[in-house]
Short mmCIF file of C-alpha atoms and ligand atoms in Angstrom, two decimals:
data_model
loop_
_atom_site.label_atom_id
_atom_site.label_comp_id
_atom_site.label_asym_id
_atom_site.label_seq_id
_atom_site.Cartn_x
_atom_site.Cartn_y
_atom_site.Cartn_z
CA UNK A 1 132.36 136.58 90.23
CA UNK A 2 131.19 133.89 92.60
CA UNK A 3 128.73 131.73 91.60
CA UNK A 4 125.36 131.56 93.64
CA UNK A 5 122.35 129.00 94.78
CA UNK A 6 119.67 129.17 96.41
CA UNK A 7 120.20 133.84 96.84
CA UNK A 8 123.08 132.57 98.85
CA UNK A 9 127.14 133.18 98.28
CA UNK A 10 129.90 131.60 99.98
CA UNK A 11 131.11 132.87 102.62
CA UNK A 12 134.24 131.32 104.97
CA UNK A 13 135.14 132.13 108.62
CA UNK A 14 139.07 131.47 108.97
CA UNK A 15 139.61 131.06 112.78
CA UNK A 16 143.34 130.89 113.07
CA UNK A 17 145.71 129.03 116.60
CA UNK A 18 146.63 133.00 117.65
CA UNK A 19 150.46 132.60 117.60
CA UNK A 20 152.38 134.18 114.56
CA UNK A 21 153.50 130.89 113.24
CA UNK A 22 149.43 129.60 112.31
CA UNK A 23 147.36 133.35 111.96
CA UNK A 24 150.54 133.51 108.96
CA UNK A 25 149.78 130.96 106.24
CA UNK A 26 146.03 130.78 107.15
CA UNK A 27 145.90 134.35 105.81
CA UNK A 28 147.65 133.14 102.88
CA UNK A 29 144.98 130.43 102.44
CA UNK A 30 142.18 133.39 103.07
CA UNK A 31 143.67 135.32 100.35
CA UNK A 32 143.51 133.09 97.81
CA UNK A 33 140.08 131.92 98.68
CA UNK A 34 138.86 135.89 98.07
CA UNK A 35 140.57 136.21 95.34
CA UNK A 36 139.15 133.70 93.85
CA UNK A 37 135.67 135.91 94.78
CA UNK A 38 135.01 134.19 97.21
CA UNK A 39 133.85 136.21 100.88
CA UNK A 40 136.50 135.42 103.52
CA UNK A 41 135.90 136.30 107.20
CA UNK A 42 139.00 136.41 108.82
CA UNK A 43 139.08 136.00 112.98
CA UNK A 44 141.75 137.01 115.63
CA UNK A 45 141.55 137.04 118.94
CA UNK A 46 141.64 141.17 120.36
CA UNK A 47 145.00 141.46 121.57
CA UNK A 48 146.00 139.49 118.15
CA UNK A 49 144.07 141.73 115.66
CA UNK A 50 145.43 145.01 117.63
CA UNK A 51 148.82 143.67 117.47
CA UNK A 52 148.79 143.38 113.68
CA UNK A 53 147.18 146.17 112.64
CA UNK A 54 150.03 148.70 115.29
CA UNK A 55 152.10 146.14 113.04
CA UNK A 56 151.57 146.44 109.94
CA UNK A 57 152.65 149.85 107.78
CA UNK A 58 149.89 152.73 106.77
CA UNK A 59 151.53 153.21 104.12
CA UNK A 60 151.02 148.62 103.14
CA UNK A 61 146.78 149.28 103.97
CA UNK A 62 146.36 150.10 99.91
CA UNK A 63 148.34 146.53 99.53
CA UNK A 64 145.55 145.08 100.58
CA UNK A 65 142.72 147.25 98.78
CA UNK A 66 142.15 144.60 96.03
CA UNK A 67 141.34 142.22 98.85
CA UNK A 68 137.35 144.55 99.31
CA UNK A 69 136.83 139.98 100.05
CA UNK A 70 138.72 139.46 102.26
CA UNK A 71 137.01 141.44 106.03
CA UNK A 72 139.99 140.79 109.25
CA UNK A 73 137.69 140.96 112.63
CA UNK A 74 137.86 140.07 116.10
CA UNK A 75 136.52 138.74 119.32
CA UNK A 76 137.52 138.25 122.90
CA UNK A 77 139.30 135.17 123.95
CA UNK A 78 138.03 134.50 127.19
CA UNK A 79 141.40 135.34 129.64
CA UNK A 80 142.22 137.43 131.91
CA UNK A 81 144.89 140.77 132.84
CA UNK A 82 148.08 140.19 132.28
CA UNK A 83 147.66 137.18 130.92
CA UNK A 84 147.58 138.39 127.68
CA UNK A 85 151.47 137.02 126.66
CA UNK A 86 150.87 133.17 127.53
CA UNK A 87 150.70 131.13 124.56
CA UNK A 88 149.92 127.99 125.37
CA UNK A 89 147.65 128.74 128.46
CA UNK A 90 145.75 129.82 125.16
CA UNK A 91 145.03 125.80 124.04
CA UNK A 92 142.77 125.77 126.82
CA UNK A 93 141.15 129.89 127.87
CA UNK A 94 140.04 129.06 123.72
CA UNK A 95 138.45 125.68 123.76
CA UNK A 96 135.10 127.45 126.38
CA UNK A 97 135.29 130.23 124.73
CA UNK A 98 135.78 130.79 121.01
CA UNK A 99 132.47 128.23 120.80
CA UNK A 100 130.22 131.17 123.14
CA UNK A 101 131.92 133.41 120.53
CA UNK A 102 131.59 132.85 116.98
CA UNK A 103 128.34 132.01 117.63
CA UNK A 104 127.61 134.82 118.29
CA UNK A 105 130.04 136.56 115.78
CA UNK A 106 127.98 134.15 113.26
CA UNK A 107 124.64 134.61 114.45
CA UNK A 108 125.36 138.12 114.28
CA UNK A 109 126.97 138.43 109.90
CA UNK A 110 124.11 135.48 109.43
CA UNK A 111 121.41 138.06 110.60
CA UNK A 112 123.32 141.07 108.99
CA UNK A 113 123.52 139.77 105.59
CA UNK A 114 121.32 136.91 105.29
CA UNK A 115 123.01 136.40 101.25
CA UNK A 116 126.13 135.83 102.36
CA UNK A 117 125.71 133.94 105.43
CA UNK A 118 128.61 131.04 106.69
CA UNK A 119 128.68 128.53 104.61
CA UNK A 120 131.83 127.10 105.88
CA UNK A 121 133.82 127.61 108.52
CA UNK A 122 138.06 126.85 108.94
CA UNK A 123 139.86 125.77 111.53
CA UNK A 124 143.18 125.33 113.38
CA UNK A 125 144.19 121.70 113.82
CA UNK A 126 144.02 122.69 116.65
CA UNK A 127 141.21 124.22 117.12
CA UNK A 128 139.78 121.95 115.62
CA UNK A 129 136.48 120.88 118.60
CA UNK A 130 134.95 124.37 116.29
CA UNK A 131 132.90 120.83 114.76
CA UNK A 132 129.73 121.26 116.63
CA UNK A 133 129.58 124.88 116.28
CA UNK A 134 130.56 125.13 112.65
CA UNK A 135 127.01 122.29 112.05
CA UNK A 136 124.52 123.92 114.51
CA UNK A 137 124.86 127.19 112.42
CA UNK A 138 124.87 125.30 109.67
CA UNK A 139 128.37 125.13 108.07
CA UNK A 140 130.74 123.01 106.58
CA UNK A 141 133.37 122.82 108.39
CA UNK A 142 137.52 122.41 107.01
CA UNK A 143 140.74 121.45 109.18
CA UNK A 144 143.50 123.95 108.61
CA UNK A 145 146.84 122.54 109.71
CA UNK A 146 149.93 124.59 109.17
CA UNK A 147 152.88 121.57 110.44
CA UNK A 148 153.93 118.62 108.13
CA UNK A 149 151.62 116.00 107.06
CA UNK A 150 154.47 114.06 109.14
CA UNK A 151 153.72 116.06 112.38
CA UNK A 152 149.78 115.97 111.99
CA UNK A 153 150.68 111.38 110.69
CA UNK A 154 152.56 111.37 114.67
CA UNK A 155 149.79 112.65 116.26
CA UNK A 156 147.37 108.92 115.15
CA UNK A 157 149.84 106.91 115.99
CA UNK A 158 149.33 108.11 120.15
CA UNK A 159 146.18 105.86 121.14
CA UNK A 160 149.19 102.06 119.73
CA UNK A 161 151.78 104.15 122.01
CA UNK A 162 149.65 104.55 124.89
CA UNK A 163 148.33 100.97 124.40
CA UNK A 164 151.46 99.21 124.63
CA UNK A 165 153.31 101.28 127.20
CA UNK A 166 155.33 102.40 125.50
CA UNK A 167 155.06 106.21 125.99
CA UNK A 168 153.73 106.95 129.28
CA UNK A 169 150.60 109.59 130.24
CA UNK A 170 153.09 112.49 129.82
CA UNK A 171 153.83 112.14 126.14
CA UNK A 172 157.37 110.90 127.34
CA UNK A 173 159.06 107.52 125.83
CA UNK A 174 162.22 105.69 127.18
CA UNK A 175 165.40 105.82 125.58
CA UNK A 176 165.17 103.21 123.35
CA UNK A 177 161.71 103.68 121.98
CA UNK A 178 161.60 103.99 117.90
CA UNK A 179 159.05 105.65 116.35
CA UNK A 180 158.56 105.31 112.23
CA UNK A 181 155.22 106.29 110.48
CA UNK A 182 157.90 104.87 106.89
CA UNK A 183 160.96 104.25 106.17
CA UNK A 184 160.74 106.73 103.95
CA UNK A 185 159.43 109.36 106.65
CA UNK A 186 162.10 110.12 109.40
CA UNK A 187 161.49 108.55 111.77
CA UNK A 188 160.70 110.18 116.14
CA UNK A 189 162.38 109.18 119.05
CA UNK A 190 163.13 110.24 122.16
CA UNK A 191 162.17 114.31 122.48
CA UNK A 192 161.54 114.86 119.29
CA UNK A 193 157.25 114.66 118.88
CA UNK A 194 155.79 117.17 118.55
CA UNK A 195 153.88 116.62 122.20
CA UNK A 196 158.15 117.05 123.76
CA UNK A 197 158.95 119.80 125.70
CA UNK A 198 161.47 118.31 127.45
CA UNK A 199 163.19 120.85 129.27
CA UNK A 200 159.63 122.24 130.91
CA UNK A 201 157.51 118.36 131.32
CA UNK A 202 154.74 120.29 132.97
CA UNK A 203 153.77 121.98 129.52
CA UNK A 204 154.75 119.23 127.47
CA UNK A 205 151.89 117.37 129.44
CA UNK A 206 149.86 120.76 127.87
CA UNK A 207 150.62 120.48 124.50
CA UNK A 208 150.84 116.11 125.08
CA UNK A 209 146.22 116.60 126.31
CA UNK A 210 145.61 118.74 123.85
CA UNK A 211 147.59 116.19 120.80
CA UNK A 212 145.33 113.52 122.09
CA UNK A 213 142.09 115.39 121.95
CA UNK A 214 142.86 117.20 117.98
CA UNK A 215 143.66 113.00 117.95
CA UNK A 216 140.56 112.42 118.51
CA UNK A 217 138.37 115.62 116.86
CA UNK A 218 140.34 115.52 114.34
CA UNK A 219 139.84 112.04 113.20
CA UNK A 220 135.65 113.01 112.55
CA UNK A 221 137.28 116.55 109.87
CA UNK A 222 135.77 115.26 106.57
CA UNK A 223 138.81 117.72 105.07
CA UNK A 224 141.97 118.32 106.24
CA UNK A 225 144.13 121.28 104.42
CA UNK A 226 147.51 121.25 104.62
CA UNK A 227 150.47 123.59 104.59
CA UNK A 228 152.46 121.07 102.40
CA UNK A 229 152.54 119.76 99.48
CA UNK A 230 152.00 115.88 97.82
CA UNK A 231 156.25 115.83 96.68
CA UNK A 232 157.80 116.72 99.61
CA UNK A 233 156.30 114.80 101.23
CA UNK A 234 154.12 112.21 99.99
CA UNK A 235 154.34 108.69 102.00
CA UNK A 236 152.89 110.88 104.96
CA UNK A 237 150.42 112.94 102.37
CA UNK A 238 149.24 109.24 101.76
CA UNK A 239 148.90 108.55 105.92
CA UNK A 240 145.99 110.99 106.20
CA UNK A 241 143.33 109.33 103.59
CA UNK A 242 141.63 113.26 103.77
CA UNK A 243 144.31 115.42 103.76
CA UNK A 244 144.54 118.44 101.34
CA UNK A 245 148.00 119.57 100.47
CA UNK A 246 148.18 122.81 98.56
CA UNK A 247 150.95 124.16 99.61
CA UNK A 248 154.11 125.81 100.45
CA UNK A 249 151.32 128.95 100.62
CA UNK A 250 154.39 131.43 101.04
CA UNK A 251 154.54 130.65 97.08
CA UNK A 252 151.20 130.40 96.90
CA UNK A 253 150.73 133.76 98.67
CA UNK A 254 154.67 135.87 98.93
CA UNK A 255 154.38 139.11 101.44
CA UNK A 256 155.85 141.40 98.37
CA UNK A 257 157.92 144.37 99.61
CA UNK A 258 155.37 146.23 102.12
CA UNK A 259 153.16 144.21 103.87
CA UNK A 260 149.64 145.68 105.01
CA UNK A 261 147.44 144.00 107.60
CA UNK A 262 146.61 141.80 105.14
CA UNK A 263 150.20 139.56 106.42
CA UNK A 264 149.51 139.10 109.92
CA UNK A 265 153.47 140.26 110.27
CA UNK A 266 152.60 140.03 114.32
CA UNK A 267 155.79 142.97 114.65
CA UNK A 268 156.66 145.91 113.26
CA UNK A 269 159.10 144.55 109.54
CA UNK A 270 162.08 146.33 109.48
CA UNK A 271 163.12 146.55 105.90
CA UNK A 272 166.60 148.69 106.48
CA UNK A 273 167.50 144.80 106.86
CA UNK A 274 166.47 144.71 102.77
CA UNK A 275 168.73 147.89 102.21
CA UNK A 276 171.85 146.37 104.17
CA UNK A 277 171.45 143.20 101.95
CA UNK A 278 171.71 145.55 98.40
CA UNK A 279 174.62 145.67 99.62
CA UNK A 280 176.55 142.08 100.04
CA UNK A 281 177.60 139.62 97.21
CA UNK A 282 175.39 137.05 95.82
CA UNK A 283 175.20 134.16 98.52
CA UNK A 284 177.44 135.35 101.31
CA UNK A 285 174.85 136.14 104.31
CA UNK A 286 173.49 134.21 106.63
CA UNK A 287 170.87 134.61 107.88
CA UNK A 288 168.89 133.92 111.74
CA UNK A 289 166.33 133.73 112.47
CA UNK A 290 164.45 131.60 114.82
CA UNK A 291 160.17 132.38 114.51
CA UNK A 292 158.80 133.77 116.92
CA UNK A 293 158.48 131.72 120.46
CA UNK A 294 162.37 130.20 120.61
CA UNK A 295 163.40 131.32 123.76
CA UNK A 296 167.83 131.08 124.37
CA UNK A 297 169.77 132.05 127.49
CA UNK A 298 172.02 135.02 127.74
CA UNK A 299 174.77 132.47 127.98
CA UNK A 300 173.68 130.55 124.62
CA UNK A 301 173.47 133.83 122.83
CA UNK A 302 176.72 135.16 123.57
CA UNK A 303 178.00 131.74 122.36
CA UNK A 304 176.19 132.32 118.36
CA UNK A 305 177.13 136.50 118.46
CA UNK A 306 181.36 135.06 119.07
CA UNK A 307 180.62 131.83 116.57
CA UNK A 308 179.25 134.35 114.18
CA UNK A 309 181.35 137.41 114.60
CA UNK A 310 184.35 134.16 113.99
CA UNK A 311 182.80 133.13 110.34
CA UNK A 312 184.56 136.17 109.05
CA UNK A 313 181.10 135.94 107.16
CA UNK A 314 178.29 138.89 106.75
CA UNK A 315 175.34 137.97 108.75
CA UNK A 316 171.68 139.34 109.06
CA UNK A 317 170.08 138.00 113.00
CA UNK A 318 166.93 138.77 114.05
CA UNK A 319 166.73 138.94 117.65
CA UNK A 320 163.61 139.60 119.09
CA UNK A 321 162.99 141.91 122.13
CA UNK A 322 162.15 138.76 123.81
CA UNK A 323 165.19 136.34 122.12
CA UNK A 324 166.84 136.26 125.76
CA UNK A 325 164.03 134.48 127.90
CA UNK A 326 162.30 137.41 127.63
CA UNK A 327 163.57 139.71 128.24
CA UNK A 328 165.77 141.73 125.89
CA UNK A 329 170.01 140.04 124.68
CA UNK A 330 172.60 141.89 125.44
CA UNK A 331 175.34 141.46 122.45
CA UNK A 332 179.38 142.37 122.00
CA UNK A 333 180.08 145.35 120.99
CA UNK A 334 181.53 146.16 117.87
CA UNK A 335 178.87 143.22 117.10
CA UNK A 336 176.85 144.28 114.56
CA UNK A 337 179.56 146.44 111.61
CA UNK A 338 180.17 146.26 108.93
CA UNK A 339 180.16 141.93 108.32
CA UNK A 340 176.32 141.93 110.73
CA UNK A 341 172.99 144.02 110.92
CA UNK A 342 170.82 143.38 113.43
CA UNK A 343 167.26 143.93 113.71
CA UNK A 344 163.69 142.84 115.94
CA UNK A 345 161.98 141.44 113.25
CA UNK A 346 163.19 141.19 109.25
CA UNK A 347 160.56 140.62 106.57
CA UNK A 348 161.47 136.43 106.78
CA UNK A 349 160.70 136.04 103.24
CA UNK A 350 161.55 139.10 101.32
CA UNK A 351 164.84 138.44 103.08
CA UNK A 352 165.28 134.25 101.96
CA UNK A 353 164.11 135.57 98.35
CA UNK A 354 166.92 138.21 98.57
CA UNK A 355 170.26 136.63 96.09
CA UNK A 356 172.48 137.23 98.88
CA UNK A 357 171.73 134.63 101.77
CA UNK A 358 173.55 131.80 101.15
CA UNK A 359 172.66 130.62 104.97
CA UNK A 360 168.87 130.06 107.40
CA UNK A 361 170.00 129.57 110.18
CA UNK A 362 166.95 128.26 111.64
CA UNK A 363 165.01 126.98 114.39
CA UNK A 364 163.48 125.39 111.70
CA UNK A 365 159.79 125.97 112.22
CA UNK A 366 157.27 124.63 109.18
CA UNK A 367 156.39 127.57 107.76
CA UNK A 368 160.09 128.54 108.10
CA UNK A 369 161.43 125.48 106.44
CA UNK A 370 158.92 125.69 103.36
CA UNK A 371 159.80 130.18 103.55
CA UNK A 372 163.90 128.39 102.60
CA UNK A 373 163.50 125.69 101.19
CA UNK A 374 161.32 127.15 98.24
CA UNK A 375 163.30 130.13 97.92
CA UNK A 376 165.86 127.30 96.94
CA UNK A 377 167.88 128.78 101.02
CA UNK A 378 170.52 126.09 102.93
CA UNK A 379 169.94 125.51 106.44
CA UNK A 380 171.93 125.38 109.10
CA UNK A 381 169.55 123.77 112.31
CA UNK A 382 168.72 124.96 115.68
CA UNK A 383 165.58 123.38 116.34
CA UNK A 384 164.09 124.60 119.99
CA UNK A 385 160.46 122.48 120.47
CA UNK A 386 157.94 120.70 119.02
CA UNK A 387 157.82 119.46 115.14
CA UNK A 388 161.21 121.52 114.28
CA UNK A 389 162.99 118.18 116.12
CA UNK A 390 161.42 116.56 112.51
CA UNK A 391 161.93 119.35 110.28
CA UNK A 392 165.04 119.45 111.18
CA UNK A 393 165.32 115.33 110.45
CA UNK A 394 163.51 116.25 106.43
CA UNK A 395 166.18 118.55 105.83
CA UNK A 396 169.58 117.58 107.17
CA UNK A 397 168.99 113.05 107.08
CA UNK A 398 165.98 113.58 103.65
CA UNK A 399 165.52 115.77 101.63
CA UNK A 400 169.80 116.79 102.30
CA UNK A 401 169.35 120.36 102.36
CA UNK A 402 171.71 121.69 105.83
CA UNK A 403 173.24 120.71 108.71
CA UNK A 404 172.94 120.51 112.62
CA UNK A 405 174.01 122.35 114.99
CA UNK A 406 174.82 120.00 117.87
CA UNK A 407 174.28 121.28 121.62
CA UNK A 408 177.76 119.73 123.69
CA UNK A 409 176.58 117.75 127.16
CA UNK A 410 175.90 120.70 129.16
CA UNK A 411 172.98 121.51 126.01
CA UNK A 412 175.40 124.70 124.36
CA UNK A 413 175.93 124.85 120.92
CA UNK A 414 179.34 125.76 121.38
CA UNK A 415 180.94 129.10 118.86
CA UNK A 416 183.30 126.77 117.31
CA UNK A 417 179.99 124.60 116.91
CA UNK A 418 178.48 126.78 114.97
CA UNK A 419 181.40 128.19 113.61
CA UNK A 420 182.79 124.66 112.23
CA UNK A 421 179.10 124.67 110.30
CA UNK A 422 178.66 127.36 108.77
CA UNK A 423 181.81 126.92 106.83
CA UNK A 424 180.54 123.47 105.92
CA UNK A 425 177.15 124.48 104.81
CA UNK A 426 179.08 127.84 102.69
CA UNK A 427 182.20 124.46 101.28
CA UNK A 428 180.30 122.30 100.42
CA UNK A 429 178.06 122.98 97.46
CA UNK A 430 175.39 119.34 97.36
CA UNK A 431 173.35 121.61 100.03
CA UNK A 432 172.40 125.16 97.22
CA UNK A 433 171.43 122.32 94.67
CA UNK A 434 169.40 120.22 96.88
CA UNK A 435 167.44 123.40 97.86
CA UNK A 436 167.10 124.19 94.33
CA UNK A 437 165.92 121.48 93.28
CA UNK A 438 163.31 121.54 95.50
CA UNK A 439 163.22 125.27 94.84
CA UNK A 440 161.99 123.63 91.61
CA UNK A 441 159.67 121.84 93.24
CA UNK A 442 157.76 122.96 95.39
CA UNK A 443 157.81 125.96 92.44
CA UNK A 444 156.01 123.16 90.29
CA UNK A 445 153.66 121.76 92.66
CA UNK A 446 151.64 125.45 93.52
CA UNK A 447 152.30 126.45 89.85
CA UNK A 448 149.51 126.05 87.09
CA UNK A 449 148.80 122.12 86.10
CA UNK A 450 150.62 121.64 89.63
CA UNK A 451 149.10 119.31 93.14
CA UNK A 452 149.11 122.00 95.14
CA UNK A 453 147.60 124.45 92.07
CA UNK A 454 144.33 121.52 91.70
CA UNK A 455 144.07 120.28 94.76
CA UNK A 456 143.05 124.11 96.20
CA UNK A 457 141.33 124.80 93.19
CA UNK A 458 139.40 121.68 94.28
CA UNK A 459 138.69 122.97 97.21
CA UNK A 460 137.53 126.60 96.59
CA UNK A 461 135.22 125.21 93.23
CA UNK A 462 134.49 123.06 96.54
CA UNK A 463 133.05 126.19 98.78
CA UNK A 464 131.28 127.42 95.89
CA UNK A 465 129.18 124.41 95.51
CA UNK A 466 128.43 123.55 99.18
CA UNK A 467 125.76 127.16 99.38
N1 LIG B 1 159.07 135.54 110.76
C1 LIG B 1 159.14 136.58 110.76
N2 LIG B 1 160.23 138.09 110.73
C2 LIG B 1 160.71 137.22 112.03
C3 LIG B 1 161.46 136.29 112.16
C4 LIG B 1 160.17 134.99 111.68
O1 LIG B 1 157.95 137.40 108.72
O2 LIG B 1 161.54 137.93 111.87
C5 LIG B 1 158.15 135.05 110.15
C6 LIG B 1 158.19 134.32 109.58
O3 LIG B 1 158.35 134.39 108.07
C7 LIG B 1 157.48 133.07 109.31
C8 LIG B 1 156.55 132.80 111.20
O4 LIG B 1 156.65 134.42 111.73
O5 LIG B 1 156.21 132.82 108.24
C9 LIG B 1 157.90 131.56 111.83
O6 LIG B 1 156.42 130.47 111.85
P1 LIG B 1 157.64 129.70 112.00
O7 LIG B 1 156.85 128.09 112.10
O8 LIG B 1 158.94 129.23 110.92
O9 LIG B 1 158.11 129.46 113.83
P2 LIG B 1 157.08 129.62 114.96
O10 LIG B 1 157.33 130.88 114.95
O11 LIG B 1 156.14 129.27 114.99
O12 LIG B 1 157.96 129.44 115.66
#
């Protein structure tokens, strides 16, 4: 039971940025806080709230019953009709709408349950501007950071890069500029920064402006809860003094076999792939998934389909309905035969835990990176944007748990390159050995007495004290 002080119980308001890779890890943190007897109200924007409810299975809701302390609610996001799917536009619209929407929500909660007033607001790193809202409502403010500690560290270098003239106002550096935070952290080169989006400079500019604002806002934050673990990113964690690593949250709170709404899946999971995996040999299957946002040309998807087929190995491929630049991909006839299984959305954590998965062909989103490595799965890297290029460097150069799939001079990853790298990653036992070691490292960190375990406990104890 929660400790009460002055007739008040702790009550956390958790506010994620409305993208799959941000909502899911914050929900895992929220579940952990709720498990310790602290009430949490988890606020999504309306369209995301509806999407999560419609994607979860009715029979799975029972699984969430032990989560009475965790309430899901929603607020308007301030966007007009037709803008619902533009995740980038949200960066701006939320900045205008969220302070007012959340103030109204907190006022309603505080008035209706005076014993359970909101005592702490935990908001996504892209929404650190909510610190003023929290403070004006008498609540403590904490930032939640879904990406790596290195991705946070590099943001801090923006002012210096601008000042010395090695970066322009759009966030691009000239060829040859190399940015380093420490000898223990892989360096960044042109187009590898979290805000880089070389294929669309207009979007890059939005990311860069957002990153510059985050730098200012986060520097004022008392505490940054990070989905990483100290042993994985020691040098990067040491760079940000107010950073508290509590991850990998995928291990702290793994999805069960039939996740309910409180797992926050944006799409219905196709569980048939788990039965399909049951029929395959140990370590034999390539799991292919590019997360929730990456898109590709039909030509590139053809190369991938033929590369997988030519490898002669079994593969499970997540082909989202919008994977072909927003449209349904056309796949070669007979691709999903004996050896291939295609799903629109997988229970990814369950898949990566399955004994038959031998390799993860991934876009290297930070959640996917942590989900794979904490289960000891080697990687084939195919980054799309943002921090994924730097995560690839961690995977291939620092941790040595995978290989890059390189593109040619036209920006295409050919079927031959794909087939060759698949062969290499399966044939070299080094990757699996290194991945198994990291699996142990991360498990120890979240296990009783480990660094992430202790940090999370420290934070939860703190939440109890501030009411
Ligand atoms: N995911 C999933 N099923 C899929 C594909 C992805 O559940 O078929 C989840 C995955 O487990 C991860 C998240 O979606 O937690 C994607 O986050 P990530 O940071 O890897 O990439 P992003 O979507 O942000 O690019």
